[in-house]
């Protein structure tokens, strides 16, 4: 059971806009930044969004992040076949002695 | 460019030990914190441990606390993960990751597979 909750799957057709949610608590999302990672099949994770809504250089502006309270969302607009991947949210958690926590991951299928 | 190369994975019996290494290049290793993150076969990402740039602070997931030790040798640009008392549930690909300002995992290596099995 992951500390951050994501839907296990999401889907969309090319050109559509899809969103992936990430739900946490006051000790993680509620008080710290959220990060999003993309993992293409058979590869290492890649940073997609940092500090809630910032994109590293090289990440298309089709990807955007937002946060409200203890929840966050990743939006992908103009969906493309190469976006088919697993997506993970992550945050620092202030509880216990401190730890990083990940969501369980969302498998995005482009129909 | 940032390069992270993990090594040391393999097959080990339950109760055994293994030491993973992560050779870093392309950046000033001694200036950045480092993470270990693992992924069991067919499962999601699980954070394992974090060490600050100078080794002054270390953090561990509850699932590995007391069994795993993260360390670094800044003179060798290398990160380590000493894994003791290994269990079947420790079977996973282990990734090392370089942080960016704010201590989040920014760049990831390609991972090394650890299999705990008799």
PDB file of C-alpha atoms in Angstrom, chain B:
ATOM      1  CA  UNK B   1      26.549  14.912 -18.940  1.00  0.00           C
ATOM      2  CA  UNK B   2      25.444  13.124 -15.798  1.00  0.00           C
ATOM      3  CA  UNK B   3      26.254   9.441 -15.828  1.00  0.00           C
ATOM      4  CA  UNK B   4      25.336   6.949 -13.112  1.00  0.00           C
ATOM      5  CA  UNK B   5      26.338   3.317 -13.437  1.00  0.00           C
ATOM      6  CA  UNK B   6      25.139   0.795 -10.888  1.00  0.00           C
ATOM      7  CA  UNK B   7      26.873  -2.519 -10.301  1.00  0.00           C
ATOM      8  CA  UNK B   8      27.039  -5.321  -7.767  1.00  0.00           C
ATOM      9  CA  UNK B   9      23.665  -6.912  -8.359  1.00  0.00           C
ATOM     10  CA  UNK B  10      23.197 -10.649  -8.616  1.00  0.00           C
ATOM     11  CA  UNK B  11      21.616 -13.674  -7.032  1.00  0.00           C
ATOM     12  CA  UNK B  12      21.951 -14.111  -3.266  1.00  0.00           C
ATOM     13  CA  UNK B  13      20.378 -16.499  -0.786  1.00  0.00           C
ATOM     14  CA  UNK B  14      17.926 -15.301   1.864  1.00  0.00           C
ATOM     15  CA  UNK B  15      19.853 -14.008   4.842  1.00  0.00           C
ATOM     16  CA  UNK B  16      22.841 -13.146   2.691  1.00  0.00           C
ATOM     17  CA  UNK B  17      24.559  -9.848   1.959  1.00  0.00           C
ATOM     18  CA  UNK B  18      25.376  -7.801  -1.098  1.00  0.00           C
ATOM     19  CA  UNK B  19      26.988  -4.420  -1.724  1.00  0.00           C
ATOM     20  CA  UNK B  20      25.812  -2.278  -4.591  1.00  0.00           C
ATOM     21  CA  UNK B  21      27.911   0.495  -6.094  1.00  0.00           C
ATOM     22  CA  UNK B  22      26.979   3.499  -8.193  1.00  0.00           C
ATOM     23  CA  UNK B  23      29.796   5.136 -10.124  1.00  0.00           C
ATOM     24  CA  UNK B  24      29.065   8.782 -10.865  1.00  0.00           C
ATOM     25  CA  UNK B  25      30.560  11.060 -13.496  1.00  0.00           C
ATOM     26  CA  UNK B  26      29.772  14.260 -15.371  1.00  0.00           C
ATOM     27  CA  UNK B  27      29.125  16.366 -12.263  1.00  0.00           C
ATOM     28  CA  UNK B  28      30.699  17.318  -8.932  1.00  0.00           C
ATOM     29  CA  UNK B  29      29.663  14.238  -6.971  1.00  0.00           C
ATOM     30  CA  UNK B  30      30.635  15.689  -3.582  1.00  0.00           C
ATOM     31  CA  UNK B  31      28.101  18.524  -3.975  1.00  0.00           C
ATOM     32  CA  UNK B  32      24.926  16.466  -4.310  1.00  0.00           C
ATOM     33  CA  UNK B  33      22.840  14.147  -2.200  1.00  0.00           C
ATOM     34  CA  UNK B  34      22.126  10.713  -3.625  1.00  0.00           C
ATOM     35  CA  UNK B  35      19.245   8.255  -3.466  1.00  0.00           C
ATOM     36  CA  UNK B  36      18.691   4.539  -3.873  1.00  0.00           C
ATOM     37  CA  UNK B  37      15.259   3.604  -5.244  1.00  0.00           C
ATOM     38  CA  UNK B  38      14.144   0.080  -6.075  1.00  0.00           C
ATOM     39  CA  UNK B  39      11.494  -1.552  -8.229  1.00  0.00           C
ATOM     40  CA  UNK B  40      10.336  -5.109  -7.660  1.00  0.00           C
ATOM     41  CA  UNK B  41       9.476  -7.067 -10.821  1.00  0.00           C
ATOM     42  CA  UNK B  42       6.232  -5.750 -12.258  1.00  0.00           C
ATOM     43  CA  UNK B  43       5.753  -3.337  -9.351  1.00  0.00           C
ATOM     44  CA  UNK B  44       6.090   0.361  -8.693  1.00  0.00           C
ATOM     45  CA  UNK B  45       8.951   2.483  -7.429  1.00  0.00           C
ATOM     46  CA  UNK B  46       9.951   2.261  -3.768  1.00  0.00           C
ATOM     47  CA  UNK B  47      12.352   4.745  -2.215  1.00  0.00           C
ATOM     48  CA  UNK B  48      15.092   2.971  -0.224  1.00  0.00           C
ATOM     49  CA  UNK B  49      17.593   5.483   1.169  1.00  0.00           C
ATOM     50  CA  UNK B  50      19.071   8.975   0.830  1.00  0.00           C
ATOM     51  CA  UNK B  51      22.436  10.398   1.843  1.00  0.00           C
ATOM     52  CA  UNK B  52      23.394  14.057   1.958  1.00  0.00           C
ATOM     53  CA  UNK B  53      26.269  15.398  -0.131  1.00  0.00           C
ATOM     54  CA  UNK B  54      28.776  15.063   2.703  1.00  0.00           C
ATOM     55  CA  UNK B  55      27.365  11.907   4.280  1.00  0.00           C
ATOM     56  CA  UNK B  56      26.264  13.856   7.351  1.00  0.00           C
ATOM     57  CA  UNK B  57      22.654  12.673   7.232  1.00  0.00           C
ATOM     58  CA  UNK B  58      21.117   9.441   6.062  1.00  0.00           C
ATOM     59  CA  UNK B  59      17.493   8.438   5.747  1.00  0.00           C
ATOM     60  CA  UNK B  60      15.994   5.002   5.234  1.00  0.00           C
ATOM     61  CA  UNK B  61      12.672   3.425   4.361  1.00  0.00           C
ATOM     62  CA  UNK B  62      11.183   1.474   7.239  1.00  0.00           C
ATOM     63  CA  UNK B  63      11.350  -1.698   5.139  1.00  0.00           C
ATOM     64  CA  UNK B  64      15.170  -1.626   5.075  1.00  0.00           C
ATOM     65  CA  UNK B  65      16.072   0.228   8.276  1.00  0.00           C
ATOM     66  CA  UNK B  66      18.591  -1.738  10.331  1.00  0.00           C
ATOM     67  CA  UNK B  67      19.461  -4.017   7.410  1.00  0.00           C
ATOM     68  CA  UNK B  68      20.705  -1.647   4.679  1.00  0.00           C
ATOM     69  CA  UNK B  69      23.386   1.038   4.951  1.00  0.00           C
ATOM     70  CA  UNK B  70      23.890   3.830   2.456  1.00  0.00           C
ATOM     71  CA  UNK B  71      27.344   5.387   2.206  1.00  0.00           C
ATOM     72  CA  UNK B  72      29.529   7.313  -0.198  1.00  0.00           C
ATOM     73  CA  UNK B  73      33.165   7.872  -1.044  1.00  0.00           C
ATOM     74  CA  UNK B  74      33.478  11.349  -2.483  1.00  0.00           C
ATOM     75  CA  UNK B  75      37.130  10.744  -3.377  1.00  0.00           C
ATOM     76  CA  UNK B  76      36.010   7.902  -5.644  1.00  0.00           C
ATOM     77  CA  UNK B  77      32.767   9.497  -6.879  1.00  0.00           C
ATOM     78  CA  UNK B  78      30.941   6.388  -5.759  1.00  0.00           C
ATOM     79  CA  UNK B  79      27.741   5.686  -3.855  1.00  0.00           C
ATOM     80  CA  UNK B  80      27.178   2.406  -2.032  1.00  0.00           C
ATOM     81  CA  UNK B  81      24.348   0.367  -0.605  1.00  0.00           C
ATOM     82  CA  UNK B  82      25.328  -2.388   1.815  1.00  0.00           C
ATOM     83  CA  UNK B  83      22.460  -4.853   2.047  1.00  0.00           C
ATOM     84  CA  UNK B  84      22.410  -7.409   4.865  1.00  0.00           C
ATOM     85  CA  UNK B  85      19.861  -9.982   6.034  1.00  0.00           C
ATOM     86  CA  UNK B  86      18.345 -10.032   2.579  1.00  0.00           C
ATOM     87  CA  UNK B  87      14.809 -11.283   2.098  1.00  0.00           C
ATOM     88  CA  UNK B  88      12.865 -12.493  -0.920  1.00  0.00           C
ATOM     89  CA  UNK B  89      10.929  -9.217  -0.889  1.00  0.00           C
ATOM     90  CA  UNK B  90      14.167  -7.305  -1.476  1.00  0.00           C
ATOM     91  CA  UNK B  91      14.274  -8.729  -5.006  1.00  0.00           C
ATOM     92  CA  UNK B  92      14.210  -5.709  -7.302  1.00  0.00           C
ATOM     93  CA  UNK B  93      16.052  -3.507  -9.734  1.00  0.00           C
ATOM     94  CA  UNK B  94      17.989  -0.987  -7.658  1.00  0.00           C
ATOM     95  CA  UNK B  95      18.484   2.488  -9.116  1.00  0.00           C
ATOM     96  CA  UNK B  96      20.791   5.171  -7.844  1.00  0.00           C
ATOM     97  CA  UNK B  97      19.698   8.745  -8.462  1.00  0.00           C
ATOM     98  CA  UNK B  98      21.399  12.103  -8.236  1.00  0.00           C
ATOM     99  CA  UNK B  99      19.517  14.886  -6.533  1.00  0.00           C
ATOM    100  CA  UNK B 100      18.943  18.418  -7.632  1.00  0.00           C
ATOM    101  CA  UNK B 101      18.520  21.410  -5.314  1.00  0.00           C
ATOM    102  CA  UNK B 102      15.725  20.347  -2.993  1.00  0.00           C
ATOM    103  CA  UNK B 103      17.046  16.795  -2.640  1.00  0.00           C
ATOM    104  CA  UNK B 104      14.668  15.209  -5.108  1.00  0.00           C
ATOM    105  CA  UNK B 105      15.822  12.422  -7.461  1.00  0.00           C
ATOM    106  CA  UNK B 106      16.738  14.180 -10.691  1.00  0.00           C
ATOM    107  CA  UNK B 107      18.905  11.869 -12.779  1.00  0.00           C
ATOM    108  CA  UNK B 108      18.688   8.100 -12.632  1.00  0.00           C
ATOM    109  CA  UNK B 109      21.041   5.280 -13.486  1.00  0.00           C
ATOM    110  CA  UNK B 110      19.940   2.253 -15.473  1.00  0.00           C
ATOM    111  CA  UNK B 111      19.685   0.021 -12.427  1.00  0.00           C
ATOM    112  CA  UNK B 112      21.106  -3.286 -11.241  1.00  0.00           C
ATOM    113  CA  UNK B 113      19.031  -6.375 -10.528  1.00  0.00           C
ATOM    114  CA  UNK B 114      19.166  -8.054  -7.135  1.00  0.00           C
ATOM    115  CA  UNK B 115      17.510 -11.457  -6.802  1.00  0.00           C
ATOM    116  CA  UNK B 116      17.110 -13.024  -3.382  1.00  0.00           C
ATOM    117  CA  UNK B 117      16.364 -16.698  -3.806  1.00  0.00           C
ATOM    118  CA  UNK B 118      17.452 -20.067  -2.540  1.00  0.00           C
TER     119      UNK B 118
END
